[in-house]
CSV table of C-alpha atoms in Angstrom, one decimal:
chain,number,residue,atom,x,y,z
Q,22,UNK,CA,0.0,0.0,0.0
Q,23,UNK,CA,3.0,2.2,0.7
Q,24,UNK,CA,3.9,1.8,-2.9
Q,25,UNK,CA,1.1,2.3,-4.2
Q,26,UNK,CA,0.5,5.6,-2.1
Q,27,UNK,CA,3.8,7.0,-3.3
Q,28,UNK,CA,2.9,6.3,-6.5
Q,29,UNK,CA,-0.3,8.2,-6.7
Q,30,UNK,CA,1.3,10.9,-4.9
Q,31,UNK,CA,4.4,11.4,-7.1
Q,32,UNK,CA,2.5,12.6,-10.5
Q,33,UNK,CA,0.8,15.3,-8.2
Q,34,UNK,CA,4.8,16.2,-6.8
Q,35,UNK,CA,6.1,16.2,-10.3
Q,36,UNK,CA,3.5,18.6,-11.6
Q,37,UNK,CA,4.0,21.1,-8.6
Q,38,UNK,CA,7.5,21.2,-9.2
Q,39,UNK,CA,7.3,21.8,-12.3
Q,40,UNK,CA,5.0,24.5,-11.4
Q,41,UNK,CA,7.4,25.7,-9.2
Q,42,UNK,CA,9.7,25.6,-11.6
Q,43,UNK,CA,8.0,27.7,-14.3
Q,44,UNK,CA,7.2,30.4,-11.8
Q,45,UNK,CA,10.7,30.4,-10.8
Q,46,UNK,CA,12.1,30.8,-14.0
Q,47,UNK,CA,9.0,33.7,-15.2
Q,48,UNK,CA,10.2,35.7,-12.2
Q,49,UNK,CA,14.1,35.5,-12.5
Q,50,UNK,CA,15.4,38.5,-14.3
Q,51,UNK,CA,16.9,38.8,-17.7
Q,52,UNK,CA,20.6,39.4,-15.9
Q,53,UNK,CA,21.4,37.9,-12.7
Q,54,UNK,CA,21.8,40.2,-9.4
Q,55,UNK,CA,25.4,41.3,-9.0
Q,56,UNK,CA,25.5,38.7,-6.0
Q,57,UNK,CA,25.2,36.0,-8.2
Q,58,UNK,CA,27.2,37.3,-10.7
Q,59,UNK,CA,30.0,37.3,-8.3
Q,60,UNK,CA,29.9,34.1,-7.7
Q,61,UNK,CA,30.0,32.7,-11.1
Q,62,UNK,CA,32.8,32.6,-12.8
Q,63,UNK,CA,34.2,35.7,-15.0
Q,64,UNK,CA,32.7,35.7,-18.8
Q,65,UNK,CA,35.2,36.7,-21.4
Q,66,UNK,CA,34.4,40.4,-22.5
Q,67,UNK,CA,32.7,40.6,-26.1
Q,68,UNK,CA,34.5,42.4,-28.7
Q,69,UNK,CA,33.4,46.0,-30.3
Q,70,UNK,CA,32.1,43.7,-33.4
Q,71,UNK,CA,30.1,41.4,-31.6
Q,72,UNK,CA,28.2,44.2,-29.4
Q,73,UNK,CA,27.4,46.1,-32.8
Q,74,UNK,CA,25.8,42.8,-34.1
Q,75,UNK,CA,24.1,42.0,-30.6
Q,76,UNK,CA,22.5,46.0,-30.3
Q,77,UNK,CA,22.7,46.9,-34.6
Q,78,UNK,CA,20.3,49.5,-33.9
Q,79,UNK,CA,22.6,51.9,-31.8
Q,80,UNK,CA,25.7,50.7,-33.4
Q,81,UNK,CA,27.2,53.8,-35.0
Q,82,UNK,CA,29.3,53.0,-38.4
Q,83,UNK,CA,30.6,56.5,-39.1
Q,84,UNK,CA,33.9,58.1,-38.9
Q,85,UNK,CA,34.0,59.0,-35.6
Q,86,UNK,CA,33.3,55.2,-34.3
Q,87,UNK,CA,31.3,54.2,-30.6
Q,88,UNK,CA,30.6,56.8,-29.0
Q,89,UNK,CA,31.9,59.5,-31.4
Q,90,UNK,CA,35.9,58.5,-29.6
Q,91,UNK,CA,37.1,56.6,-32.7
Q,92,UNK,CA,40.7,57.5,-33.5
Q,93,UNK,CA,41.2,59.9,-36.3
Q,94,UNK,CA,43.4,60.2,-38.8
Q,95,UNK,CA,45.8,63.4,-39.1
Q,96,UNK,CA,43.4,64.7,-41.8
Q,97,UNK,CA,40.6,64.1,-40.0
Q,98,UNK,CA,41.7,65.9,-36.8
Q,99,UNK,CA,43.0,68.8,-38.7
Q,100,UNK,CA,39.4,69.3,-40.7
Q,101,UNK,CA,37.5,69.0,-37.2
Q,102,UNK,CA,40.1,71.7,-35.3
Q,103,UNK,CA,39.5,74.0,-37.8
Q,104,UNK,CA,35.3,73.8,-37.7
Q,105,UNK,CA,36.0,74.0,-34.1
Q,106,UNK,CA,38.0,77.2,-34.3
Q,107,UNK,CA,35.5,78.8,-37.2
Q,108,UNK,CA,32.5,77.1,-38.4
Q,109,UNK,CA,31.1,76.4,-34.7
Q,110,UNK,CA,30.9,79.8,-32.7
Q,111,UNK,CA,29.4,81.3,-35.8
Q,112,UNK,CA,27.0,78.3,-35.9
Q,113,UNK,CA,26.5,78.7,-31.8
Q,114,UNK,CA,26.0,82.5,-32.4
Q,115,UNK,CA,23.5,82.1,-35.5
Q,116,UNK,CA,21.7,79.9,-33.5
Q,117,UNK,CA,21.0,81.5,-30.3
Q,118,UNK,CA,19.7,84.9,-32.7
Q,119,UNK,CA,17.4,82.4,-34.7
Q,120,UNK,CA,16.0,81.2,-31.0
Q,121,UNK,CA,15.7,85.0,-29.1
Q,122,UNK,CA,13.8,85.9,-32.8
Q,123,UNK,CA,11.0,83.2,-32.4
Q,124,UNK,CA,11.1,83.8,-28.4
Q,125,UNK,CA,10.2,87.7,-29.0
Q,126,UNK,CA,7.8,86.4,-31.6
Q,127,UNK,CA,6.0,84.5,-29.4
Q,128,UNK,CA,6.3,87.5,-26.6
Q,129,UNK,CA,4.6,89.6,-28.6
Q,130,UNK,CA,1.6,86.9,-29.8
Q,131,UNK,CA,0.8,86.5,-26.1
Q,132,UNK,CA,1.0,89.9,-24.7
Q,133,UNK,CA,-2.7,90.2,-23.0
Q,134,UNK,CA,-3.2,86.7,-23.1
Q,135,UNK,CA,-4.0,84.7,-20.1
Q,136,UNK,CA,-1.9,81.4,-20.0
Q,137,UNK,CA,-4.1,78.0,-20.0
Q,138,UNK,CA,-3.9,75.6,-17.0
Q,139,UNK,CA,-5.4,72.2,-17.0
Q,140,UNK,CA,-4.8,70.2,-14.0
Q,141,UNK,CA,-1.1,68.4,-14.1
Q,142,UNK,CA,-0.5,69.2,-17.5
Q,143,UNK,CA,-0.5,72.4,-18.7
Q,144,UNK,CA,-2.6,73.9,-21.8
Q,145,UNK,CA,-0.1,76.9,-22.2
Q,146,UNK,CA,-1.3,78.9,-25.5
Q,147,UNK,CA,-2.6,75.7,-27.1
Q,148,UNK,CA,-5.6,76.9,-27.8
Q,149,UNK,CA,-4.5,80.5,-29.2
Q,150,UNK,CA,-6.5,81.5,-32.5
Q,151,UNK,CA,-6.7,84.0,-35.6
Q,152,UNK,CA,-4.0,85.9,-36.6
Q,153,UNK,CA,-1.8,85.3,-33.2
Q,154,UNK,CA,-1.8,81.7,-33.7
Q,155,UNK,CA,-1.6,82.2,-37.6
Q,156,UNK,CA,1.7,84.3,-36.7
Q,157,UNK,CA,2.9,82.0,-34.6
Q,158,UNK,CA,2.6,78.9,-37.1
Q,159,UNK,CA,4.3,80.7,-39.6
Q,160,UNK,CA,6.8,82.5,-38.2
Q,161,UNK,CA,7.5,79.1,-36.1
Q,162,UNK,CA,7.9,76.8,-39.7
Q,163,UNK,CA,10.3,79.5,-40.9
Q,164,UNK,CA,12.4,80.0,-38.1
Q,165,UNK,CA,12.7,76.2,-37.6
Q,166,UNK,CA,14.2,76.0,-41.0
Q,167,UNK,CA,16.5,78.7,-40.9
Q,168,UNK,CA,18.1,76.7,-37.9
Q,169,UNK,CA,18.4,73.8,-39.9
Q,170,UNK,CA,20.1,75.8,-42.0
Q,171,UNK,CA,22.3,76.5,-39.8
Q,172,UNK,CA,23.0,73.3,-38.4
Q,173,UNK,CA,24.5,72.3,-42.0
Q,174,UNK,CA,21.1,71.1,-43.7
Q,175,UNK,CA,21.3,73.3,-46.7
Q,176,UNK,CA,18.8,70.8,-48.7
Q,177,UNK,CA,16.1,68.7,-47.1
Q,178,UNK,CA,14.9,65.8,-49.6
Q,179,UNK,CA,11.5,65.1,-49.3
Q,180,UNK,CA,9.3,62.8,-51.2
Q,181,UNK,CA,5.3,63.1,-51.0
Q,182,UNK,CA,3.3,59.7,-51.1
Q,183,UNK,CA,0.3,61.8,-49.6
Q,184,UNK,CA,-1.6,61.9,-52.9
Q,185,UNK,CA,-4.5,59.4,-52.7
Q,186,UNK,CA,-4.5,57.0,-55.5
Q,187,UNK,CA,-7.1,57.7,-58.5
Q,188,UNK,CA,-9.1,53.6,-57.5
Q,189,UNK,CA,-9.2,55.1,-53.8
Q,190,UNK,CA,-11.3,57.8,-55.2
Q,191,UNK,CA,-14.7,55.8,-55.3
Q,192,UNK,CA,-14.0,55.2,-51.4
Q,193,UNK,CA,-16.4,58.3,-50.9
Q,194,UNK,CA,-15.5,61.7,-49.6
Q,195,UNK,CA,-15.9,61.9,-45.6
Q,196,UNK,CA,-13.0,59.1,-45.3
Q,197,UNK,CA,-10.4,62.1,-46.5
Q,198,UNK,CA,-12.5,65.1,-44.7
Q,199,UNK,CA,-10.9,62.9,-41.8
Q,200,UNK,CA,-7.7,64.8,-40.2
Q,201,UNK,CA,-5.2,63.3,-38.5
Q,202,UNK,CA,-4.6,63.5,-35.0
Q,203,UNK,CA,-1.0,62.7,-34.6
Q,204,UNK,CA,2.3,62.9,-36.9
Q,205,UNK,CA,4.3,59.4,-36.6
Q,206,UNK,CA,7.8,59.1,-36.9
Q,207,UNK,CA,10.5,57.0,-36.5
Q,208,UNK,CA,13.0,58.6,-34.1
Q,209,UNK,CA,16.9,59.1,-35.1
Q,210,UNK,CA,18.1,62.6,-33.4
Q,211,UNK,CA,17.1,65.3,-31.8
Q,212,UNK,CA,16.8,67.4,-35.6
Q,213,UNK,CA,13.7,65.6,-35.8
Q,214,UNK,CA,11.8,68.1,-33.9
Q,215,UNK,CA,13.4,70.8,-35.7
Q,216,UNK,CA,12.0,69.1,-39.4
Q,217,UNK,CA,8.8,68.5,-37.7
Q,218,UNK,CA,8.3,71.8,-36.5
Q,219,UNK,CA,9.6,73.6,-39.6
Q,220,UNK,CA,7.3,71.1,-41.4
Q,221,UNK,CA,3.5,71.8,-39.6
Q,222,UNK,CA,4.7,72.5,-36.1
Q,223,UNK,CA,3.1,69.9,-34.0
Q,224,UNK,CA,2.9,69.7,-30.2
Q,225,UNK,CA,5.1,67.1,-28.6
Q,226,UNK,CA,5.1,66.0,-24.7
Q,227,UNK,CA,8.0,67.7,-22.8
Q,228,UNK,CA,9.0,67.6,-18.9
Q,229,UNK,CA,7.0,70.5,-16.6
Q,230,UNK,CA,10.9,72.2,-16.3
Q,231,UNK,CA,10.9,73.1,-19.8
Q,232,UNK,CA,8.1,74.9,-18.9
Q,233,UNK,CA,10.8,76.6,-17.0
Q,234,UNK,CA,13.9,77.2,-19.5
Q,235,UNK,CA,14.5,80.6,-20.7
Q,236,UNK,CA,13.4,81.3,-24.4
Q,237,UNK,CA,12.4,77.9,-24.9
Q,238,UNK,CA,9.9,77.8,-22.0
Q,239,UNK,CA,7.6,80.2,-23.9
Q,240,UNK,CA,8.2,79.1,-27.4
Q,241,UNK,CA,7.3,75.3,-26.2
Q,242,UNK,CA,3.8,76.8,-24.6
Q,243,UNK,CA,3.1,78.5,-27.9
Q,244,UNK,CA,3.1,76.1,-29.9
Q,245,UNK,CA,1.1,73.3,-27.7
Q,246,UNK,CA,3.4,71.1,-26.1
Q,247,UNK,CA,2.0,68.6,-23.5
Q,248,UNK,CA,3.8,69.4,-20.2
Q,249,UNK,CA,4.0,66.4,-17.7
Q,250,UNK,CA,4.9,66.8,-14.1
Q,251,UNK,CA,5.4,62.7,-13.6
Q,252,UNK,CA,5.9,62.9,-9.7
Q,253,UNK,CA,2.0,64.5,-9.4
Q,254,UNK,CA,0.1,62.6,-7.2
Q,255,UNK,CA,-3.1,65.2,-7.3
Q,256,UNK,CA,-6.5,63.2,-8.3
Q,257,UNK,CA,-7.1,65.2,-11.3
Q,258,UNK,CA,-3.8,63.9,-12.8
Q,259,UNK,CA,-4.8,62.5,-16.0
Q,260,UNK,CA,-1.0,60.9,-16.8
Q,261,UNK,CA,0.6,61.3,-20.5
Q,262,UNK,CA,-1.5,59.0,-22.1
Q,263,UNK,CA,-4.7,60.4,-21.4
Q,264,UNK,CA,-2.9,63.9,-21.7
Q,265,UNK,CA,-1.9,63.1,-25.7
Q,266,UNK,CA,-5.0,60.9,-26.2
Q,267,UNK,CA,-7.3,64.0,-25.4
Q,268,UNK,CA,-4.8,66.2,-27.3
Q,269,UNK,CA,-4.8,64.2,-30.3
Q,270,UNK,CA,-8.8,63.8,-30.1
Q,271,UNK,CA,-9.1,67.4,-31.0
Q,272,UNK,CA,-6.4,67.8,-33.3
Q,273,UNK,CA,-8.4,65.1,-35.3
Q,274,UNK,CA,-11.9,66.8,-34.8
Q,275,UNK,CA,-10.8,70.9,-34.8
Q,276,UNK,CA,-8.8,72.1,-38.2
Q,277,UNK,CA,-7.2,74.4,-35.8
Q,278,UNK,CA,-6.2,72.3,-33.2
Q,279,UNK,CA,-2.0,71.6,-33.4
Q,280,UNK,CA,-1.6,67.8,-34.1
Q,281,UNK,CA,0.6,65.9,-31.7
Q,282,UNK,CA,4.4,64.6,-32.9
Q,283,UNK,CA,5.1,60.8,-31.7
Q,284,UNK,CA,7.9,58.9,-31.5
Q,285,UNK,CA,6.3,55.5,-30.6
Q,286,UNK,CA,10.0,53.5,-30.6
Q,287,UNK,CA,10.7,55.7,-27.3
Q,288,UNK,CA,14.1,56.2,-28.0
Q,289,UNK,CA,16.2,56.6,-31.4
Q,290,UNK,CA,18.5,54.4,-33.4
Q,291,UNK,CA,21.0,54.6,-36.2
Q,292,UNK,CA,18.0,55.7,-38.9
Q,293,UNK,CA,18.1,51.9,-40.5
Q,294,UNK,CA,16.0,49.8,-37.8
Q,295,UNK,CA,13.0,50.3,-36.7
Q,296,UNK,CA,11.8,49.0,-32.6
Q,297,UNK,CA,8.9,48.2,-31.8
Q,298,UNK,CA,5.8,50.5,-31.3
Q,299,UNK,CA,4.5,51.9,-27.8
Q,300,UNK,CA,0.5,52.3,-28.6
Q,301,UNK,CA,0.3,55.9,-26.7
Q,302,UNK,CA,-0.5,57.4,-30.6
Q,303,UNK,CA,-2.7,54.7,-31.2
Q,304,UNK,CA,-5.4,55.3,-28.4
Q,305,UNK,CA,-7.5,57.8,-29.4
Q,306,UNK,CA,-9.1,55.7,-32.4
Q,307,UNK,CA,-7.9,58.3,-34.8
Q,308,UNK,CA,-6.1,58.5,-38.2
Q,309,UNK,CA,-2.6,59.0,-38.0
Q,310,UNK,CA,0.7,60.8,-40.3
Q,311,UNK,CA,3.4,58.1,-40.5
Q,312,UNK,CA,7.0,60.0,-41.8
Q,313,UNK,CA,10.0,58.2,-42.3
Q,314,UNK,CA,13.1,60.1,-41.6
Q,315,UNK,CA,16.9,59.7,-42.8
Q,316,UNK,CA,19.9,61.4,-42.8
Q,317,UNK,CA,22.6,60.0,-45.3
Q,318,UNK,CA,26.2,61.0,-44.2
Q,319,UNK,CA,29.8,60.4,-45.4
Q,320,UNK,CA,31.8,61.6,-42.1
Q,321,UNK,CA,29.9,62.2,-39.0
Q,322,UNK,CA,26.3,60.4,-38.9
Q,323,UNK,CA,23.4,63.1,-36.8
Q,324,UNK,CA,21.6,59.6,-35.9
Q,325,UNK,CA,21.6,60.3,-31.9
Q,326,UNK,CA,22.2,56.9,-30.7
Q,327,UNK,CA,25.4,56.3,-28.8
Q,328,UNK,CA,27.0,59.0,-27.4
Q,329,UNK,CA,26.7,62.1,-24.8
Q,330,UNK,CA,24.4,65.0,-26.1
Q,331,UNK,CA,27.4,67.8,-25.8
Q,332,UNK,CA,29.4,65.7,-28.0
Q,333,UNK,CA,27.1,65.1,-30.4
Q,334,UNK,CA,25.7,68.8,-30.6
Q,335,UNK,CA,29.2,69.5,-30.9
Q,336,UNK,CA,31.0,67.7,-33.7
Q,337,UNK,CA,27.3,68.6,-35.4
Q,338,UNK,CA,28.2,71.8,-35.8
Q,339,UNK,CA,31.5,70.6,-36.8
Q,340,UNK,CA,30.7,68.9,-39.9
Q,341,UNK,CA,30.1,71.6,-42.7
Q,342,UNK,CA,27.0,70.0,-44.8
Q,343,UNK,CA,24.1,67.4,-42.9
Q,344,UNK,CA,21.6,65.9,-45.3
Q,345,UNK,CA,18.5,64.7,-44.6
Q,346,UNK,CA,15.9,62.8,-46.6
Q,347,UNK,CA,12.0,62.8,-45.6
Q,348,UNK,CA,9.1,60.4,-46.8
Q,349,UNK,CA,5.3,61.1,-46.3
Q,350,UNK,CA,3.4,58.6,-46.7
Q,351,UNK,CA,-0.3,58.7,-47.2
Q,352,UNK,CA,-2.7,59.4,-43.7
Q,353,UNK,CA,-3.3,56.1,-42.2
Q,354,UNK,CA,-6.7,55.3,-41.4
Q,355,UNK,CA,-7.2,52.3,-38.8
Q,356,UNK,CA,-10.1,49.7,-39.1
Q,357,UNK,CA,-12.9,49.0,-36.8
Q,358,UNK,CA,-10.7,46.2,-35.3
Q,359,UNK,CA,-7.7,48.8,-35.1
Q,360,UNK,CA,-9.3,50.8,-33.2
Q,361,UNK,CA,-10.4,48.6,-31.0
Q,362,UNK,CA,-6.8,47.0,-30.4
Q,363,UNK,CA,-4.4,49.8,-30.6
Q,364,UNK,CA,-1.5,46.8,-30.3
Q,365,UNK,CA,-3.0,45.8,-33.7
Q,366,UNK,CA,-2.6,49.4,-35.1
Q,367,UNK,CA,0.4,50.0,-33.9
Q,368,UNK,CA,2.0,46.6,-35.4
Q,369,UNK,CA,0.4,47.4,-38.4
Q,370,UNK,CA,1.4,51.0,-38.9
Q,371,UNK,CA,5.1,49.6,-37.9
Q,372,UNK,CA,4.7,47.5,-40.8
Q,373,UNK,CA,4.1,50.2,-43.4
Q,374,UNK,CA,6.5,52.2,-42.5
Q,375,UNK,CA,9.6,49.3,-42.4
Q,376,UNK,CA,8.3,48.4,-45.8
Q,377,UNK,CA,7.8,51.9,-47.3
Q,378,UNK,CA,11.4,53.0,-46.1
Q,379,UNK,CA,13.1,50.3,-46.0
Q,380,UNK,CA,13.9,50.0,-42.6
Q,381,UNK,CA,14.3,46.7,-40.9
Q,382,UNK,CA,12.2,45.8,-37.8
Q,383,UNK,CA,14.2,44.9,-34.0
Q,384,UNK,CA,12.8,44.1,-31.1
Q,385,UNK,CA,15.4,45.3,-28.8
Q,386,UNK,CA,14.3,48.4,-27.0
Q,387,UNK,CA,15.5,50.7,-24.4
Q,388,UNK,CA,16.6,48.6,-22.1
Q,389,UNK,CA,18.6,46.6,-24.6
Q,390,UNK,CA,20.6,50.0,-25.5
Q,391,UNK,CA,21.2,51.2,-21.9
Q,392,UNK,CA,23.1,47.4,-21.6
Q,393,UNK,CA,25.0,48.3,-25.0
Q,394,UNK,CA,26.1,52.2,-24.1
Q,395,UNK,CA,26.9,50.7,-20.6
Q,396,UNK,CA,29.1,47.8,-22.4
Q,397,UNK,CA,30.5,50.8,-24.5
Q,398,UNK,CA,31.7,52.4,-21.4
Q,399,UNK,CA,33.1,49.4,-19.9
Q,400,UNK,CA,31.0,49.4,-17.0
Q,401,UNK,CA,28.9,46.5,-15.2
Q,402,UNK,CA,25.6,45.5,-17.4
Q,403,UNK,CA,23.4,44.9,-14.3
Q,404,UNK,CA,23.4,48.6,-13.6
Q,405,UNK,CA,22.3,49.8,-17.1
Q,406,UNK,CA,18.9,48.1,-16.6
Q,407,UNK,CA,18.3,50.4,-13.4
Q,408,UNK,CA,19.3,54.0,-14.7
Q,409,UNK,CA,16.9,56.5,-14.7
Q,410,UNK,CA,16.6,58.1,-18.1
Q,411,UNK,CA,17.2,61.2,-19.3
């Protein structure tokens, strides 16, 4: 009887242990706690080559190398002192008047105009209309180009799919009386605000101290931006998603509403992948502006995605012409099922946009390039996984 108790009792052990088992593995981490670590025994560094293939999206393959600190040929180092010495204080000096221009700009457009609050984020001038927000709008396009131009991009390429086929036609007018709520784009620098907003100006999410910054503080409440103060814990807090799904609910249902810019990756990449999509632009039900951005180089690459932001700004301004290529495609208007599953849309618009720019789809995402800049810098992985970011 002993045997055969054991024996009833042992497929009932064996399945709790597995059990046990399964939940054990779900909940250990993807990289073991430093204790652990310790104990086993030390695994051989990768090379530079194999962390580029591990993390391609961040992996920079211009002159400058990881983290802009390649070595550099005498040539090289000679060209770069020289835009150091000339090309970038007149660059830093054109800027700043380009910036105070749009700042008194905006001064003036708000002068007698009371600032709009709305619980935890703030409405700044978002809603201004007529000829102050007309000014604002046009002046703000202009000005945004004229620091591009600045910044070395001389010539912007851009290529319009927008045009609606002549078969769509018959698909009946109200479908294209539809505007789009949001602008989505993949995300390589920090120029692609500048395009965006020298393009149609859109409202983006920005921390509540921006709010705060001379110049730009004013400039970013004139033209809409979401302001999110993450640490509020007041009840009528409505969080960034409900922020930019309201926000992008009435850019699709008032003409004079600012759209919202989203990047849905959440972080950028060299310019040839493309991560996977967050589904914060995808909430709202509402037709969105996919725009595939690229900026071909010879020397120094403007993708931001491995090194500091100084140094980047810096050898920038450095580099004499900066391209940049821009594809529109055609408004993207989601199904009944994709608005009901904004994973769906998401995936889907993801899709279109890898195909029409021939981008190639990753699913490594921030936490993946905090390991590889961490690796980069020659520091423990563990600790890349836990830093706040920027």
């Amino acid at each position: 009887m002993a045997a055969d108790d054991d024996d009833a009792t042992a497929p009932a052990e064996l399945d709790r242990g597995t059990r046990g088992e399964e939940e054990e593995v779900a909940a250990k981490p993807l990289l073991p706690p430093p204790s652990a670590a310790s104990t086993a025994a030390p695994a051989a560094p990768e090379s530079l080559e194999e962390l580029d293939r591990r993390y391609a999206p961040y992996a920079r393959r211009d002159a400058y190398g990881p983290m802009g600190r390649g070595p550099l040929g005498a040539v090289e180092t000679a060209r770069l002192a020289v835009a150091a010495a000339v090309l970038l204080p007149l660059r830093v000096v054109a800027g700043v008047l380009v910036l105070v221009a749009y700042y008194l700009v905006c001064r003036v457009c708000t002068l007698w105009v009371e600032e709009e609050r709305d619980g935890g984020e703030g409405e700044g001038y978002a809603r201004l209309e007529g000829r102050r927000r007309d000014v604002i709008v046009r002046c703000g396009r202009a000005l945004s180009r004229a620091m591009l131009f600045v910044f070395g991009f001389y010539w912007i390429r851009e290529h319009d799919r927008r045009v609606a086929d002549a078969e769509d036609e018959d698909l009946g007018k109200s479908e294209y009386l539809e505007r789009p709520g949001a602008i989505v784009s993949n995300h390589v620098s920090h120029l692609d605000i500048l395009y965006h907003m020298s393009s149609s100006l859109p409202s983006f999410v920005a921390k509540r101290s921006v709010a705060r910054l001379p110049l730009v503080g004013l400039i970013s409440k004139c033209i809409g931006c979401i302001f999110v103060q993450r640490e509020s814990k007041t009840s009528d807090f409505k969080g960034v998603s409900g922020a930019v799904t309201e926000r992008i609910q009435r850019a699709h249902l008032q003409k004079n509403s600012p759209m919202m810019l989203l990047f849905p990756e959440g972080t950028t990449t060299n310019g040839d992948y493309l991560l996977p999509f967050k589904t914060g632009a995808f909430l709202a039900r509402a037709p969105v502006q996919p725009v595939i951005l690229r900026y071909p180089y010879k020397r120094f690459s403007p993708a931001w995605d491995s090194m500091s932001g100084a140094r980047h700004v810096f050898l920038l301004l450095c580099q004499f012409a900066n391209y940049l290529e821009v594809v529109h495609l055609p408004v993207y208007y989601p199904s009944e099922q994709e608005k009901d599953d904004p994973k769906l849309y998401a995936n889907n618009v993801r899709k279109l946009m890898a195909k029409e720019g021939n981008l190639i789809l990753s699913d490594l995402g921030l936490a993946e390039k905090r390991v590889y800049h961490t690796a980069l810098n020659g520091n423990s992985l563990p600790r890349a996984l836990h830093q706040k970011d920027d």
